[in-house]
Amino acid sequence: DALDAVGIATAYRIINPIDGYFMPDSAYTVEQAIYDIHKDDYARYGYNYIRGIIDLSELYKSNIKIGRNFLYMSFEEKKAAEDYIKYYVGRRISFFDEFIAGKRYDVPITGKYQKIDAGYMIIELNAPDYDVKYIFKKGAENIDVRNFTSLAITYGKDNYRSEPREIKPGENVSMEIQPDSIHQKLYGKIDEILKQIIKPEMTQEQKVRAIHDYVVTKVTYSSGTDYLIGDNALKAIETGKGVCVHYTMLFYHLCKRAGIPVRNIIGNSFVGSHSWNAVYIDGKWLHVDTTLDDAKGRISYEYYLKDSDYMLKTRFFNGYGVSDQQYYGDIDGMNIQSADELRAYFIKQVELGNIPDTIKFRLSSKNIDTNVEFVRFIFFEGKYKVNYDPQQDLYIATKYK
């Protein structure tokens, strides 16, 4: 990672080699070399980001200094500084948040010295010297400057949305990231709910069950915005209505505040695109689907603390017990080594949309699970029934509607 980052930084003339060798004037840490490049974004879009925030393409008209928690930019020309501040800094401190009706965040650029708290960093505009300084807060991570759910910039593991404001002269500002106003309100409500349903003597499983039952009885399936965001957990509490993402996010935040490791999962299922949760109990990840356990007036446990093999009967997803097929190379269909390899093999056969009528394979062990029902939840074109031919020692999967 460090080698790649140094190469990119050199190519962009952020650092200069001497006779082809990387020889910095002073100590250069691995953290500084890596620059927190967003590798996924680079692969998909060709972008590189310093600290996950500052696009390298922004830096062509400035001199920069990079430290552990800051990026300092100085401009030789006033016009270059003004253009950068108006366009790039302006984008970080002015936007409309579509999920908070009519809520707009604006910090007007005055052309004078300013300090702005953007939630995940402090922005310092040092007019008239044409300098810009970004000071990154502790815990500033998971920063998305192109968040598809709104024009807002998000940060932190719970996707806080930036709510920029100008810092008053002499004001002390926390250098820890702070929850946005929605999450502050949400956390307060979540903590009150947990006081009512969680007892100190409960085991982890008992806590998960109490949270599961609360969500199933609290929320009624209705309609709503289809995003895994904190707003939808708050709406589930305040309105008692929602779709799968409302169930999922309410369960997520209740578990997280209760100290239970929890994740959100999305995938294809017999109800279409769907979301649910996984919790880490007794050393393994188990699934909980509160949406489908809402059985119209009663609590179902059909999808409560189920392993991945059970969940694959009604949906398809990657992770949490299911290996992602992209990590498999060429698979020998006549020598399948595991259930994960069989799943990856089937996906590779049908992923181009040309779904074969039959798929043949052999197993290295008769103990390998041959359940491939999940395939229908990828393309929604029927499913496969697997039969074994002992004379050929061959499994034949036949497609049917």
Tab-separated table of C-alpha atoms in Angstrom:
chain	number	residue	atom	x	y	z
A	1	ASP	CA	0.000	0.000	0.000
A	2	ALA	CA	2.749	2.438	0.955
A	3	LEU	CA	4.694	1.696	-2.231
A	4	ASP	CA	1.636	2.290	-4.425
A	5	ALA	CA	0.798	5.495	-2.568
A	6	VAL	CA	4.334	6.845	-2.885
A	7	GLY	CA	4.238	6.061	-6.601
A	8	ILE	CA	0.970	7.944	-7.052
A	9	ALA	CA	2.173	10.865	-4.934
A	10	THR	CA	5.343	11.026	-7.020
A	11	ALA	CA	3.370	10.923	-10.275
A	12	TYR	CA	1.294	13.881	-9.077
A	13	ARG	CA	4.471	15.762	-8.051
A	14	ILE	CA	3.339	15.875	-4.447
A	15	ILE	CA	6.749	14.439	-3.584
A	16	ASN	CA	9.839	14.487	-5.793
A	17	PRO	CA	12.306	11.640	-6.237
A	18	ILE	CA	16.060	12.243	-6.298
A	19	ASP	CA	17.873	10.325	-9.053
A	20	GLY	CA	14.923	7.959	-9.193
A	21	TYR	CA	14.938	7.263	-5.457
A	22	PHE	CA	12.408	8.305	-2.844
A	23	MET	CA	14.452	10.443	-0.435
A	24	PRO	CA	12.285	12.775	1.660
A	25	ASP	CA	13.883	15.739	3.402
A	26	SER	CA	12.454	14.602	6.751
A	27	ALA	CA	10.712	11.640	8.341
A	28	TYR	CA	7.896	10.346	6.148
A	29	THR	CA	5.465	7.996	7.859
A	30	VAL	CA	3.598	5.125	6.239
A	31	GLU	CA	0.369	6.916	7.125
A	32	GLN	CA	1.503	9.967	5.203
A	33	ALA	CA	2.592	7.825	2.266
A	34	ILE	CA	-0.668	5.941	1.992
A	35	TYR	CA	-2.714	9.170	1.997
A	36	ASP	CA	-5.784	7.126	2.866
A	37	ILE	CA	-6.449	6.565	-0.813
A	38	HIS	CA	-9.935	5.293	-1.592
A	39	LYS	CA	-8.974	2.213	-3.567
A	40	ASP	CA	-12.534	1.318	-4.555
A	41	ASP	CA	-13.119	4.806	-5.911
A	42	TYR	CA	-9.805	4.703	-7.750
A	43	ALA	CA	-10.708	1.380	-9.379
A	44	ARG	CA	-14.174	2.520	-10.397
A	45	TYR	CA	-13.732	6.209	-11.149
A	46	GLY	CA	-10.001	6.870	-11.392
A	47	TYR	CA	-10.077	9.204	-8.389
A	48	ASN	CA	-7.460	9.485	-5.658
A	49	TYR	CA	-8.169	11.177	-2.358
A	50	ILE	CA	-5.804	12.462	0.295
A	51	ARG	CA	-7.194	11.475	3.676
A	52	GLY	CA	-10.217	10.210	1.787
A	53	ILE	CA	-11.401	13.788	1.282
A	54	ILE	CA	-9.207	15.929	-0.924
A	55	ASP	CA	-9.159	14.928	-4.593
A	56	LEU	CA	-5.608	15.018	-5.920
A	57	SER	CA	-6.868	16.803	-9.019
A	58	GLU	CA	-7.603	19.808	-6.789
A	59	LEU	CA	-3.941	20.393	-5.991
A	60	TYR	CA	-2.402	21.323	-9.319
A	61	LYS	CA	-2.152	25.074	-8.635
A	62	SER	CA	-1.034	24.983	-5.013
A	63	ASN	CA	1.866	24.033	-2.791
A	64	ILE	CA	0.914	21.559	-0.090
A	65	LYS	CA	2.132	20.217	3.228
A	66	ILE	CA	0.645	17.048	4.683
A	67	GLY	CA	0.791	15.987	8.331
A	68	ARG	CA	-0.829	13.303	10.425
A	69	ASN	CA	-4.037	15.267	10.842
A	70	PHE	CA	-3.831	18.182	8.448
A	71	LEU	CA	-3.458	19.260	4.850
A	72	TYR	CA	-2.116	22.783	4.251
A	73	MET	CA	-2.419	24.459	0.835
A	74	SER	CA	-0.811	27.726	-0.167
A	75	PHE	CA	-1.475	29.475	-3.461
A	76	GLU	CA	0.907	31.761	-5.286
A	77	GLU	CA	-1.847	33.452	-7.271
A	78	LYS	CA	-4.902	35.133	-5.778
A	79	LYS	CA	-7.132	34.019	-8.658
A	80	ALA	CA	-6.195	30.347	-8.181
A	81	ALA	CA	-6.964	30.611	-4.464
A	82	GLU	CA	-10.294	32.319	-5.054
A	83	ASP	CA	-11.311	29.730	-7.651
A	84	TYR	CA	-10.340	26.839	-5.375
A	85	ILE	CA	-12.146	28.278	-2.351
A	86	LYS	CA	-15.268	29.145	-4.334
A	87	TYR	CA	-15.585	25.758	-6.017
A	88	TYR	CA	-13.968	23.109	-3.808
A	89	VAL	CA	-14.339	24.623	-0.340
A	90	GLY	CA	-17.761	25.938	-1.314
A	91	ARG	CA	-18.959	22.431	-2.100
A	92	ARG	CA	-18.008	21.303	1.399
A	93	ILE	CA	-19.837	24.045	3.254
A	94	SER	CA	-22.963	24.615	1.178
A	95	PHE	CA	-25.534	22.003	0.209
A	96	PHE	CA	-29.188	21.059	0.429
A	97	ASP	CA	-30.093	17.951	2.423
A	98	GLU	CA	-33.052	16.300	0.723
A	99	PHE	CA	-33.855	14.093	3.723
A	100	ILE	CA	-34.430	17.011	6.074
A	101	ALA	CA	-37.182	18.836	4.222
A	102	GLY	CA	-36.140	22.348	3.314
A	103	LYS	CA	-32.945	22.130	5.365
A	104	ARG	CA	-30.051	23.901	3.725
A	105	TYR	CA	-26.555	24.266	5.137
A	106	ASP	CA	-24.702	27.363	4.060
A	107	VAL	CA	-21.604	29.084	5.387
A	108	PRO	CA	-21.046	32.139	3.197
A	109	ILE	CA	-17.427	32.712	2.205
A	110	THR	CA	-16.559	36.235	3.328
A	111	GLY	CA	-13.141	36.657	1.741
A	112	LYS	CA	-11.737	37.301	5.220
A	113	TYR	CA	-10.161	34.961	7.777
A	114	GLN	CA	-12.636	32.178	8.653
A	115	LYS	CA	-12.725	28.900	10.588
A	116	ILE	CA	-15.490	26.457	9.731
A	117	ASP	CA	-16.479	23.277	11.568
A	118	ALA	CA	-17.632	20.740	8.958
A	119	GLY	CA	-18.154	17.965	11.517
A	120	TYR	CA	-15.313	15.736	10.357
A	121	MET	CA	-12.703	18.484	9.953
A	122	ILE	CA	-11.965	22.150	10.571
A	123	ILE	CA	-11.508	24.333	7.481
A	124	GLU	CA	-9.345	27.416	7.949
A	125	LEU	CA	-9.361	30.137	5.272
A	126	ASN	CA	-6.476	32.480	5.870
A	127	ALA	CA	-7.278	35.481	3.648
A	128	PRO	CA	-5.519	37.586	2.384
A	129	ASP	CA	-2.616	35.090	2.232
A	130	TYR	CA	-4.575	32.707	-0.013
A	131	ASP	CA	-4.036	29.730	2.270
A	132	VAL	CA	-6.398	26.848	3.046
A	133	LYS	CA	-5.877	24.438	5.915
A	134	TYR	CA	-7.859	21.268	6.609
A	135	ILE	CA	-7.487	19.858	10.128
A	136	PHE	CA	-8.991	16.370	10.322
A	137	LYS	CA	-10.780	15.411	13.516
A	138	LYS	CA	-10.053	12.285	15.508
A	139	GLY	CA	-12.291	9.509	14.272
A	140	ALA	CA	-12.832	11.111	10.862
A	141	GLU	CA	-13.423	7.983	8.803
A	142	ASN	CA	-15.796	6.524	6.200
A	143	ILE	CA	-15.982	9.940	4.573
A	144	ASP	CA	-18.095	10.047	1.408
A	145	VAL	CA	-17.863	13.271	-0.541
A	146	ARG	CA	-20.297	12.022	-3.194
A	147	ASN	CA	-22.997	10.469	-1.000
A	148	PHE	CA	-25.725	9.202	-3.355
A	149	THR	CA	-28.525	9.584	-0.799
A	150	SER	CA	-28.244	13.376	-0.750
A	151	LEU	CA	-25.920	16.200	-1.622
A	152	ALA	CA	-24.538	16.023	1.900
A	153	ILE	CA	-21.056	14.806	2.805
A	154	THR	CA	-21.208	11.887	5.242
A	155	TYR	CA	-18.636	10.615	7.699
A	156	GLY	CA	-18.234	8.096	10.518
A	157	LYS	CA	-19.427	4.500	10.685
A	158	ASP	CA	-23.027	5.633	11.234
A	159	ASN	CA	-22.959	7.980	8.228
A	160	TYR	CA	-23.282	11.306	10.021
A	161	ARG	CA	-24.103	14.118	7.621
A	162	SER	CA	-21.956	17.196	7.655
A	163	GLU	CA	-23.704	20.262	9.112
A	164	PRO	CA	-21.090	22.986	8.576
A	165	ARG	CA	-21.080	26.128	10.708
A	166	GLU	CA	-18.728	29.054	11.198
A	167	ILE	CA	-16.647	29.000	14.370
A	168	LYS	CA	-16.869	32.144	16.460
A	169	PRO	CA	-13.654	33.944	17.551
A	170	GLY	CA	-12.330	32.426	20.771
A	171	GLU	CA	-14.703	29.432	20.610
A	172	ASN	CA	-13.320	26.058	21.720
A	173	VAL	CA	-14.191	23.318	19.251
A	174	SER	CA	-14.082	19.585	19.934
A	175	MET	CA	-11.597	17.732	17.758
A	176	GLU	CA	-13.604	14.510	18.129
A	177	ILE	CA	-16.210	13.899	15.442
A	178	GLN	CA	-19.693	14.723	16.653
A	179	PRO	CA	-22.990	13.079	15.622
A	180	ASP	CA	-25.202	15.191	13.377
A	181	SER	CA	-28.495	16.537	14.717
A	182	ILE	CA	-30.497	13.545	13.444
A	183	HIS	CA	-28.252	11.007	15.163
A	184	GLN	CA	-28.108	13.014	18.378
A	185	LYS	CA	-31.908	12.898	18.512
A	186	LEU	CA	-31.943	9.224	17.492
A	187	TYR	CA	-29.399	8.169	20.138
A	188	GLY	CA	-31.438	9.866	22.849
A	189	LYS	CA	-34.565	7.949	21.855
A	190	ILE	CA	-32.662	4.664	21.433
A	191	ASP	CA	-31.184	4.953	24.938
A	192	GLU	CA	-34.649	5.519	26.430
A	193	ILE	CA	-35.990	2.420	24.659
A	194	LEU	CA	-33.074	0.298	25.865
A	195	LYS	CA	-33.739	1.350	29.459
A	196	GLN	CA	-37.223	-0.112	29.111
A	197	ILE	CA	-36.446	-3.400	27.357
A	198	ILE	CA	-32.924	-4.362	28.487
A	199	LYS	CA	-32.020	-5.565	31.997
A	200	PRO	CA	-28.419	-5.728	33.275
A	201	GLU	CA	-28.638	-9.473	34.035
A	202	MET	CA	-29.621	-10.387	30.474
A	203	THR	CA	-27.330	-12.470	28.290
A	204	GLN	CA	-26.367	-11.239	24.807
A	205	GLU	CA	-28.939	-13.570	23.244
A	206	GLN	CA	-31.674	-12.347	25.587
A	207	LYS	CA	-30.836	-8.762	24.694
A	208	VAL	CA	-31.027	-9.554	20.974
A	209	ARG	CA	-34.383	-11.278	21.477
A	210	ALA	CA	-35.768	-8.299	23.395
A	211	ILE	CA	-34.621	-5.940	20.631
A	212	HIS	CA	-36.023	-8.235	17.938
A	213	ASP	CA	-39.420	-8.375	19.665
A	214	TYR	CA	-39.498	-4.617	20.183
A	215	VAL	CA	-38.802	-3.862	16.512
A	216	VAL	CA	-41.302	-6.449	15.249
A	217	THR	CA	-44.091	-5.086	17.457
A	218	LYS	CA	-43.143	-1.398	17.115
A	219	VAL	CA	-43.030	-1.124	13.305
A	220	THR	CA	-45.873	-1.827	10.890
A	221	TYR	CA	-44.950	-2.499	7.277
A	222	SER	CA	-45.982	0.483	5.185
A	223	SER	CA	-43.878	2.637	2.872
A	224	GLY	CA	-40.967	5.043	3.011
A	225	THR	CA	-37.610	6.125	1.628
A	226	ASP	CA	-35.503	3.103	0.822
A	227	TYR	CA	-32.074	3.922	2.279
A	228	LEU	CA	-30.040	2.436	5.128
A	229	ILE	CA	-29.635	5.723	7.010
A	230	GLY	CA	-30.178	6.840	10.596
A	231	ASP	CA	-33.138	8.987	9.568
A	232	ASN	CA	-35.133	5.829	8.861
A	233	ALA	CA	-34.457	4.410	12.326
A	234	LEU	CA	-35.746	7.680	13.794
A	235	LYS	CA	-38.805	7.617	11.522
A	236	ALA	CA	-39.552	4.028	12.580
A	237	ILE	CA	-39.627	5.179	16.213
A	238	GLU	CA	-41.636	8.335	15.597
A	239	THR	CA	-44.180	6.943	13.120
A	240	GLY	CA	-44.180	3.201	13.826
A	241	LYS	CA	-44.227	2.580	10.067
A	242	GLY	CA	-41.789	1.723	7.324
A	243	VAL	CA	-40.273	-0.791	4.928
A	244	CYS	CA	-37.389	-3.219	5.418
A	245	VAL	CA	-34.784	-0.464	5.812
A	246	HIS	CA	-36.751	1.049	8.722
A	247	TYR	CA	-36.862	-2.304	10.526
A	248	THR	CA	-33.207	-2.921	9.707
A	249	MET	CA	-31.903	0.451	10.865
A	250	LEU	CA	-33.925	0.464	14.094
A	251	PHE	CA	-32.638	-3.013	14.962
A	252	TYR	CA	-29.097	-1.941	14.028
A	253	HIS	CA	-29.016	1.107	16.281
A	254	LEU	CA	-30.673	-0.651	19.224
A	255	CYS	CA	-28.103	-3.450	19.061
A	256	LYS	CA	-25.171	-1.112	18.586
A	257	ARG	CA	-26.122	1.088	21.541
A	258	ALA	CA	-26.611	-2.077	23.605
A	259	GLY	CA	-23.048	-3.165	22.843
A	260	ILE	CA	-23.996	-6.032	20.509
A	261	PRO	CA	-21.881	-6.383	17.332
A	262	VAL	CA	-24.299	-5.858	14.444
A	263	ARG	CA	-24.196	-5.285	10.688
A	264	ASN	CA	-26.687	-4.449	7.964
A	265	ILE	CA	-27.032	-6.806	5.000
A	266	ILE	CA	-28.650	-6.250	1.623
A	267	GLY	CA	-29.431	-8.860	-0.998
A	268	ASN	CA	-31.966	-10.344	-3.377
A	269	SER	CA	-34.809	-12.404	-1.912
A	270	PHE	CA	-38.234	-13.793	-2.724
A	271	VAL	CA	-39.645	-10.357	-1.802
A	272	GLY	CA	-37.225	-8.574	-4.126
A	273	SER	CA	-34.379	-6.316	-3.044
A	274	HIS	CA	-34.252	-6.639	0.735
A	275	SER	CA	-32.303	-5.716	3.880
A	276	TRP	CA	-31.854	-7.384	7.254
A	277	ASN	CA	-29.230	-7.708	10.007
A	278	ALA	CA	-26.497	-9.994	11.288
A	279	VAL	CA	-25.407	-10.112	14.939
A	280	TYR	CA	-22.285	-11.674	16.419
A	281	ILE	CA	-23.361	-14.168	19.082
A	282	ASP	CA	-21.252	-16.946	20.660
A	283	GLY	CA	-18.414	-16.548	18.189
A	284	LYS	CA	-20.380	-16.493	14.942
A	285	TRP	CA	-22.508	-14.230	12.785
A	286	LEU	CA	-26.215	-15.093	12.801
A	287	HIS	CA	-28.985	-13.443	10.801
A	288	VAL	CA	-32.078	-11.632	12.046
A	289	ASP	CA	-34.840	-10.455	9.698
A	290	THR	CA	-37.301	-8.398	11.735
A	291	THR	CA	-39.265	-7.363	8.641
A	292	LEU	CA	-40.243	-10.911	7.721
A	293	ASP	CA	-40.688	-11.865	11.389
A	294	ASP	CA	-43.467	-9.258	11.576
A	295	ALA	CA	-46.266	-11.794	11.040
A	296	LYS	CA	-49.288	-9.459	11.125
A	297	GLY	CA	-50.242	-9.363	14.778
A	298	ARG	CA	-47.785	-11.889	16.157
A	299	ILE	CA	-44.031	-12.285	16.515
A	300	SER	CA	-42.438	-14.906	14.284
A	301	TYR	CA	-38.966	-16.363	14.826
A	302	GLU	CA	-38.607	-17.925	11.384
A	303	TYR	CA	-35.664	-15.641	10.610
A	304	TYR	CA	-34.267	-15.148	14.113
A	305	LEU	CA	-30.614	-16.068	14.763
A	306	LYS	CA	-30.326	-18.225	11.652
A	307	ASP	CA	-27.074	-19.247	9.978
A	308	SER	CA	-26.188	-18.376	6.407
A	309	ASP	CA	-27.127	-21.785	5.007
A	310	TYR	CA	-30.652	-21.341	6.317
A	311	MET	CA	-30.929	-17.813	4.932
A	312	LEU	CA	-29.702	-18.891	1.491
A	313	LYS	CA	-32.911	-20.859	1.055
A	314	THR	CA	-34.830	-17.606	0.625
A	315	ARG	CA	-32.259	-15.045	-0.554
A	316	PHE	CA	-28.754	-14.421	-1.838
A	317	PHE	CA	-26.020	-12.236	-0.359
A	318	ASN	CA	-22.247	-12.072	0.093
A	319	GLY	CA	-20.328	-12.240	3.348
A	320	TYR	CA	-21.249	-13.396	6.859
A	321	GLY	CA	-20.721	-17.055	6.070
A	322	VAL	CA	-21.037	-16.834	2.272
A	323	SER	CA	-17.895	-16.411	0.208
A	324	ASP	CA	-17.973	-13.806	-2.528
A	325	GLN	CA	-17.627	-15.508	-5.914
A	326	GLN	CA	-15.281	-12.784	-7.179
A	327	TYR	CA	-12.509	-14.242	-4.996
A	328	TYR	CA	-12.665	-17.564	-6.835
A	329	GLY	CA	-10.710	-18.128	-10.019
A	330	ASP	CA	-11.425	-20.946	-12.443
A	331	ILE	CA	-13.339	-23.680	-10.618
A	332	ASP	CA	-13.120	-27.321	-11.673
A	333	GLY	CA	-16.777	-28.330	-11.813
A	334	MET	CA	-15.775	-31.983	-11.708
A	335	ASN	CA	-13.980	-31.560	-8.375
A	336	ILE	CA	-15.981	-29.179	-6.174
A	337	GLN	CA	-14.264	-28.857	-2.785
A	338	SER	CA	-16.842	-27.058	-0.610
A	339	ALA	CA	-20.369	-25.605	-0.452
A	340	ASP	CA	-18.920	-22.124	-0.953
A	341	GLU	CA	-17.079	-23.290	-4.062
A	342	LEU	CA	-20.282	-24.896	-5.384
A	343	ARG	CA	-22.171	-21.632	-4.880
A	344	ALA	CA	-19.447	-19.676	-6.643
A	345	TYR	CA	-19.426	-22.229	-9.478
A	346	PHE	CA	-23.182	-21.883	-10.011
A	347	ILE	CA	-23.046	-18.099	-9.961
A	348	LYS	CA	-20.305	-18.143	-12.570
A	349	GLN	CA	-22.493	-20.336	-14.792
A	350	VAL	CA	-25.477	-17.991	-14.697
A	351	GLU	CA	-24.023	-14.528	-14.031
A	352	LEU	CA	-23.909	-13.536	-17.713
A	353	GLY	CA	-27.681	-14.016	-17.979
A	354	ASN	CA	-27.426	-17.037	-20.305
A	355	ILE	CA	-28.884	-19.432	-17.758
A	356	PRO	CA	-28.214	-23.066	-18.801
A	357	ASP	CA	-30.976	-25.675	-18.572
A	358	THR	CA	-28.634	-28.092	-16.817
A	359	ILE	CA	-25.440	-27.740	-14.814
A	360	LYS	CA	-23.330	-30.814	-14.081
A	361	PHE	CA	-20.770	-31.182	-11.323
A	362	ARG	CA	-18.958	-33.644	-9.074
A	363	LEU	CA	-18.176	-33.278	-5.380
A	364	SER	CA	-14.981	-34.222	-3.575
A	365	SER	CA	-17.138	-35.237	-0.583
A	366	LYS	CA	-20.731	-36.393	-0.202
A	367	ASN	CA	-20.992	-34.147	2.879
A	368	ILE	CA	-21.007	-30.954	0.793
A	369	ASP	CA	-24.379	-29.194	0.843
A	370	THR	CA	-25.920	-29.159	-2.655
A	371	ASN	CA	-28.590	-26.555	-1.905
A	372	VAL	CA	-28.496	-24.060	-4.796
A	373	GLU	CA	-31.945	-22.525	-4.406
A	374	PHE	CA	-30.365	-19.108	-3.915
A	375	VAL	CA	-29.614	-18.915	-7.656
A	376	ARG	CA	-33.217	-17.924	-8.389
A	377	PHE	CA	-32.837	-14.866	-6.182
A	378	ILE	CA	-30.102	-13.495	-8.429
A	379	PHE	CA	-31.935	-13.613	-11.741
A	380	PHE	CA	-35.545	-14.533	-10.835
A	381	GLU	CA	-35.797	-17.092	-13.614
A	382	GLY	CA	-36.836	-20.275	-11.902
A	383	LYS	CA	-34.564	-22.466	-9.827
A	384	TYR	CA	-32.517	-25.639	-10.035
A	385	LYS	CA	-33.358	-29.103	-8.730
A	386	VAL	CA	-30.289	-31.242	-8.052
A	387	ASN	CA	-30.278	-35.023	-8.672
A	388	TYR	CA	-27.444	-37.504	-8.221
A	389	ASP	CA	-26.536	-40.114	-10.835
A	390	PRO	CA	-24.606	-42.859	-8.959
A	391	GLN	CA	-23.529	-44.655	-12.140
A	392	GLN	CA	-21.623	-41.598	-13.355
A	393	ASP	CA	-20.940	-40.239	-9.855
A	394	LEU	CA	-22.357	-37.015	-11.225
A	395	TYR	CA	-24.751	-34.380	-9.933
A	396	ILE	CA	-27.131	-32.889	-12.483
A	397	ALA	CA	-28.936	-29.628	-11.679
A	398	THR	CA	-31.990	-29.074	-13.893
A	399	LYS	CA	-33.695	-25.701	-14.222
A	400	TYR	CA	-37.453	-25.476	-13.737
A	401	LYS	CA	-39.993	-22.698	-13.266
